[in-house]
Amino acid sequence: TSGKALAGRHVLVTSGPTHEPIDPVRMIANRSSGRQGHALAAAAARAGAKVTLISGPVSIQDPAGVQIVRVETAREMLDAVEKHLPADIAIFAAAVADWRVADAKDAKIKKGQKGPPELSLVENPDILATIAGRKKERPKLVVGFAAETQDVVENARAKLQRKGCDLIVANDVSPATGIMGGGCNSVHIVSKQGVESWPSLAKEDVAARLVTLFAGMM
Ligand code: C5P
C-alpha cells in the first residue's frame, strides 16, 4: 500500500443540487455549485481512497481520480448512494431539494385561462438520515453539512441529533458571506464531543483539512 491516509478506504460523497421536475421543461432547483463536495471527493482521492461521487447537475469539472455517478432528483440520489454501499466514510455535501412536486406532469403544462397551476409538494427522502440510521452497512463515519443563515452552531447541534450522523460541517450561507457558489468557506465542525471552528479557507483547503480529520477517525 501507498501509506496514504485513506489508502484502501471507500469514500462516498454526494454533491451539487438536485433537480425536481415540474413537467418535462420546468423544475425546482437550488444554487448549490457542487464546489465543496467535488473538492472533498478530489481530496479523498488524493489521500488514496477509492471515491464514489454521486453528483446532481453541476457545471464544474469532474474531479480527478473519482468514479462519478450523475443523478438529477433526490430519489435518484438516494438510490445511487444505497447501490454504492458499503463505504467507510459517507459525506453528504449535496444540497438536496427538501420537496418535490407531488405529480410531475409528463407533458408541458400549458399557460391557460384558469390562471397559474397549483403545485402541491411532498417531502423528499432525507438521504443523510436514511444512511445514518441504517443497521446494515452503516458507514463508520457519516458526515452531514448544514447550511444555515442564523444560529449556525446551535442548529448544527440539533441536526447532528436529529439525523444521527457523526459529524456536521456547518457554515453560514447568508448572502453577505459569499459562501454559496463562492471559492471560500468558513466552517464549524460539530460532533458530540464539541465544536471546532476553522478560519475562512479556500474550499479546496477546507476539503483537504476535513479529509485529514476524517482519516484520523478511521
Ligand atoms: O436539514 P438540512 O437539509 O439542512 O440538512 C443538510 C444535510 O442533510 C446535508 O448534509 C445534506 O446533504 C443532507 N440532506 C440529505 N437529504 C435531504 C436533505 C438533506 O442528505 N433530503
Short mmCIF file of C-alpha atoms and ligand atoms in Angstrom, two decimals:
data_model
loop_
_atom_site.label_atom_id
_atom_site.label_comp_id
_atom_site.label_asym_id
_atom_site.label_seq_id
_atom_site.Cartn_x
_atom_site.Cartn_y
_atom_site.Cartn_z
CA THR A 1 0.00 0.00 0.00
CA SER A 2 0.94 3.60 -0.55
CA GLY A 3 0.97 4.79 3.04
CA LYS A 4 -1.56 7.46 2.16
CA ALA A 5 -4.06 8.40 4.87
CA LEU A 6 -7.11 6.84 3.17
CA ALA A 7 -5.47 4.01 1.22
CA GLY A 8 -7.80 1.01 1.00
CA ARG A 9 -10.85 3.02 2.10
CA HIS A 10 -14.04 3.63 0.14
CA VAL A 11 -15.36 7.17 0.47
CA LEU A 12 -18.79 8.10 -0.86
CA VAL A 13 -19.62 11.77 -1.43
CA THR A 14 -22.85 13.46 -2.51
CA SER A 15 -22.51 16.85 -4.16
CA GLY A 16 -24.39 19.52 -6.06
CA PRO A 17 -28.07 20.36 -6.10
CA THR A 18 -30.93 18.09 -7.04
CA HIS A 19 -33.41 18.98 -9.74
CA GLU A 20 -37.03 18.09 -9.15
CA PRO A 21 -39.20 18.13 -12.27
CA ILE A 22 -42.47 20.04 -12.53
CA ASP A 23 -43.01 18.96 -16.12
CA PRO A 24 -40.57 17.99 -18.91
CA VAL A 25 -39.23 21.54 -19.23
CA ARG A 26 -39.53 23.00 -15.72
CA MET A 27 -38.05 22.11 -12.38
CA ILE A 28 -37.36 23.09 -8.79
CA ALA A 29 -33.63 23.67 -8.29
CA ASN A 30 -31.23 25.45 -5.94
CA ARG A 31 -28.00 27.42 -6.21
CA SER A 32 -25.53 24.80 -4.97
CA SER A 33 -22.45 24.80 -7.23
CA GLY A 34 -21.07 21.46 -6.05
CA ARG A 35 -17.70 23.05 -5.34
CA GLN A 36 -17.32 21.92 -1.74
CA GLY A 37 -18.50 18.36 -2.39
CA HIS A 38 -16.36 17.97 -5.51
CA ALA A 39 -13.34 19.36 -3.64
CA LEU A 40 -13.90 16.78 -0.91
CA ALA A 41 -14.08 13.96 -3.43
CA ALA A 42 -10.85 15.15 -5.04
CA ALA A 43 -9.10 15.46 -1.66
CA ALA A 44 -10.20 11.97 -0.61
CA ALA A 45 -8.87 10.57 -3.90
CA ARG A 46 -5.55 12.35 -3.35
CA ALA A 47 -5.43 10.74 0.09
CA GLY A 48 -5.57 7.33 -1.59
CA ALA A 49 -9.27 6.47 -1.16
CA LYS A 50 -11.47 4.83 -3.72
CA VAL A 51 -14.06 7.57 -4.19
CA THR A 52 -17.62 7.42 -5.47
CA LEU A 53 -19.01 10.90 -6.16
CA ILE A 54 -22.77 10.99 -6.56
CA SER A 55 -23.50 14.33 -8.12
CA GLY A 56 -26.58 16.29 -9.02
CA PRO A 57 -26.44 18.55 -12.09
CA VAL A 58 -23.41 20.89 -11.84
CA SER A 59 -21.42 22.92 -14.31
CA ILE A 60 -17.98 22.45 -12.72
CA GLN A 61 -15.31 19.99 -13.88
CA ASP A 62 -15.23 16.38 -12.82
CA PRO A 63 -12.59 15.88 -10.12
CA ALA A 64 -9.67 13.62 -11.00
CA GLY A 65 -9.49 10.05 -9.86
CA VAL A 66 -13.07 9.50 -8.74
CA GLN A 67 -15.97 7.47 -10.05
CA ILE A 68 -18.82 9.84 -10.86
CA VAL A 69 -22.45 8.83 -10.76
CA ARG A 70 -24.73 11.50 -12.20
CA VAL A 71 -28.26 11.89 -10.88
CA GLU A 72 -30.98 14.52 -11.06
CA THR A 73 -33.53 14.01 -8.34
CA ALA A 74 -33.30 13.32 -4.60
CA ARG A 75 -34.82 9.91 -5.06
CA GLU A 76 -32.26 9.02 -7.72
CA MET A 77 -29.52 10.26 -5.38
CA LEU A 78 -30.72 8.04 -2.53
CA ASP A 79 -30.91 5.02 -4.84
CA ALA A 80 -27.39 5.66 -6.12
CA VAL A 81 -26.00 6.05 -2.59
CA GLU A 82 -27.58 2.79 -1.43
CA LYS A 83 -26.35 0.99 -4.53
CA HIS A 84 -22.75 2.06 -3.87
CA LEU A 85 -22.53 0.99 -0.24
CA PRO A 86 -20.60 -0.31 1.63
CA ALA A 87 -18.37 2.67 2.30
CA ASP A 88 -16.03 3.51 5.17
CA ILE A 89 -16.90 7.20 5.08
CA ALA A 90 -20.03 8.84 3.65
CA ILE A 91 -20.03 12.60 3.20
CA PHE A 92 -23.34 14.26 2.37
CA ALA A 93 -22.44 17.60 0.83
CA ALA A 94 -25.30 17.74 -1.68
CA ALA A 95 -27.98 20.41 -1.39
CA VAL A 96 -30.87 18.02 -1.71
CA ALA A 97 -34.23 19.60 -2.52
CA ASP A 98 -36.46 19.28 0.53
CA TRP A 99 -39.59 18.95 -1.61
CA ARG A 100 -40.63 17.66 -4.98
CA VAL A 101 -43.80 18.23 -6.95
CA ALA A 102 -46.33 15.57 -5.99
CA ASP A 103 -47.42 14.76 -9.52
CA ALA A 104 -44.84 15.93 -12.06
CA LYS A 105 -46.53 16.10 -15.45
CA ASP A 106 -45.40 14.07 -18.48
CA ALA A 107 -46.40 16.90 -20.84
CA LYS A 108 -45.60 20.60 -20.62
CA ILE A 109 -48.16 22.45 -18.53
CA LYS A 110 -49.89 24.98 -20.79
CA LYS A 111 -50.49 28.56 -19.81
CA GLY A 112 -54.27 28.62 -19.71
CA GLN A 113 -57.28 30.70 -18.90
CA LYS A 114 -57.56 29.24 -15.42
CA GLY A 115 -54.52 31.16 -14.15
CA PRO A 116 -51.32 29.64 -12.77
CA PRO A 117 -51.33 25.96 -11.79
CA GLU A 118 -51.22 24.95 -8.15
CA LEU A 119 -48.16 22.87 -7.38
CA SER A 120 -48.55 20.53 -4.49
CA LEU A 121 -45.29 19.50 -2.88
CA VAL A 122 -44.28 16.36 -1.00
CA GLU A 123 -41.21 15.81 1.13
CA ASN A 124 -38.16 14.14 -0.37
CA PRO A 125 -36.36 11.35 1.47
CA ASP A 126 -33.60 12.58 3.78
CA ILE A 127 -30.58 10.76 2.36
CA LEU A 128 -28.24 11.59 5.24
CA ALA A 129 -30.73 10.48 7.93
CA THR A 130 -31.59 7.33 5.99
CA ILE A 131 -27.95 6.23 5.70
CA ALA A 132 -27.01 7.29 9.24
CA GLY A 133 -29.93 5.23 10.56
CA ARG A 134 -29.04 2.04 8.75
CA LYS A 135 -28.45 -1.11 10.77
CA LYS A 136 -26.72 -2.90 7.90
CA GLU A 137 -23.78 -1.33 6.09
CA ARG A 138 -23.81 1.92 8.03
CA PRO A 139 -20.57 3.66 7.09
CA LYS A 140 -18.20 4.00 10.03
CA LEU A 141 -18.19 7.78 9.63
CA VAL A 142 -21.30 9.62 8.43
CA VAL A 143 -20.81 13.33 7.82
CA GLY A 144 -23.51 15.89 7.10
CA PHE A 145 -23.34 19.52 6.10
CA ALA A 146 -25.51 22.29 7.45
CA ALA A 147 -26.01 25.47 5.50
CA GLU A 148 -27.53 27.97 7.89
CA THR A 149 -28.22 31.66 7.87
CA GLN A 150 -28.57 32.06 11.63
CA ASP A 151 -27.65 30.31 14.90
CA VAL A 152 -25.23 28.19 12.88
CA VAL A 153 -23.73 26.08 15.67
CA GLU A 154 -26.98 25.65 17.61
CA ASN A 155 -28.80 24.46 14.53
CA ALA A 156 -25.95 22.13 13.64
CA ARG A 157 -26.07 20.50 17.07
CA ALA A 158 -29.79 19.88 16.67
CA LYS A 159 -29.19 18.48 13.20
CA LEU A 160 -26.48 16.09 14.45
CA GLN A 161 -29.01 14.64 16.92
CA ARG A 162 -31.95 14.55 14.57
CA LYS A 163 -30.11 12.94 11.68
CA GLY A 164 -27.98 10.52 13.70
CA CYS A 165 -24.75 11.35 11.91
CA ASP A 166 -21.27 11.51 13.48
CA LEU A 167 -20.21 14.99 12.38
CA ILE A 168 -21.85 18.09 10.99
CA VAL A 169 -19.81 20.56 9.00
CA ALA A 170 -21.75 23.79 9.44
CA ASN A 171 -21.42 27.05 7.61
CA ASP A 172 -23.15 30.39 7.37
CA VAL A 173 -24.59 30.84 3.91
CA SER A 174 -26.08 34.30 4.40
CA PRO A 175 -25.75 36.11 1.05
CA ALA A 176 -23.24 38.57 2.56
CA THR A 177 -20.75 35.75 3.25
CA GLY A 178 -20.43 34.87 -0.46
CA ILE A 179 -20.02 31.21 0.50
CA MET A 180 -22.79 29.81 -1.68
CA GLY A 181 -21.15 29.42 -5.08
CA GLY A 182 -18.02 31.24 -3.89
CA GLY A 183 -14.46 29.98 -3.51
CA CYS A 184 -14.08 30.16 0.27
CA ASN A 185 -15.80 28.60 3.22
CA SER A 186 -15.56 29.05 6.97
CA VAL A 187 -16.87 26.04 8.79
CA HIS A 188 -17.63 24.75 12.26
CA ILE A 189 -17.08 21.05 12.89
CA VAL A 190 -19.79 19.89 15.27
CA SER A 191 -19.69 16.48 16.94
CA LYS A 192 -20.93 15.01 20.22
CA GLN A 193 -17.53 15.95 21.62
CA GLY A 194 -17.93 19.64 20.87
CA VAL A 195 -17.29 22.32 18.28
CA GLU A 196 -14.19 23.33 16.39
CA SER A 197 -14.32 26.50 14.29
CA TRP A 198 -11.95 26.97 11.38
CA PRO A 199 -10.95 30.25 9.74
CA SER A 200 -12.13 31.15 6.26
CA LEU A 201 -10.24 28.96 3.78
CA ALA A 202 -10.46 28.09 0.11
CA LYS A 203 -12.97 25.25 -0.36
CA GLU A 204 -10.07 23.06 -1.54
CA ASP A 205 -8.22 23.71 1.73
CA VAL A 206 -11.34 23.04 3.79
CA ALA A 207 -11.64 19.76 1.89
CA ALA A 208 -8.01 18.75 2.49
CA ARG A 209 -8.29 19.52 6.20
CA LEU A 210 -11.56 17.65 6.50
CA VAL A 211 -10.07 14.60 4.83
CA THR A 212 -7.17 14.65 7.30
CA LEU A 213 -9.66 14.91 10.17
CA PHE A 214 -11.77 12.02 8.83
CA ALA A 215 -8.73 9.82 8.21
CA GLY A 216 -7.73 10.30 11.84
CA MET A 217 -11.12 8.95 12.92
CA MET A 218 -10.83 5.66 11.00
O1 C5P B 1 -31.73 19.51 7.02
P1 C5P B 1 -30.73 20.06 6.08
O2 C5P B 1 -31.16 19.99 4.65
O3 C5P B 1 -30.18 21.40 6.45
O4 C5P B 1 -29.51 19.05 6.25
C1 C5P B 1 -28.38 19.19 5.47
C2 C5P B 1 -27.64 17.90 5.41
O5 C5P B 1 -28.52 16.82 5.14
C3 C5P B 1 -26.65 17.88 4.28
O6 C5P B 1 -25.59 17.04 4.66
C4 C5P B 1 -27.47 17.31 3.15
O7 C5P B 1 -26.64 16.72 2.15
C5 C5P B 1 -28.30 16.28 3.85
N1 C5P B 1 -29.61 16.04 3.26
C6 C5P B 1 -29.86 14.85 2.61
N2 C5P B 1 -31.12 14.60 2.09
C7 C5P B 1 -32.09 15.53 2.20
C8 C5P B 1 -31.83 16.76 2.85
C9 C5P B 1 -30.58 16.98 3.36
O8 C5P B 1 -28.96 14.01 2.51
N3 C5P B 1 -33.28 15.28 1.69
#
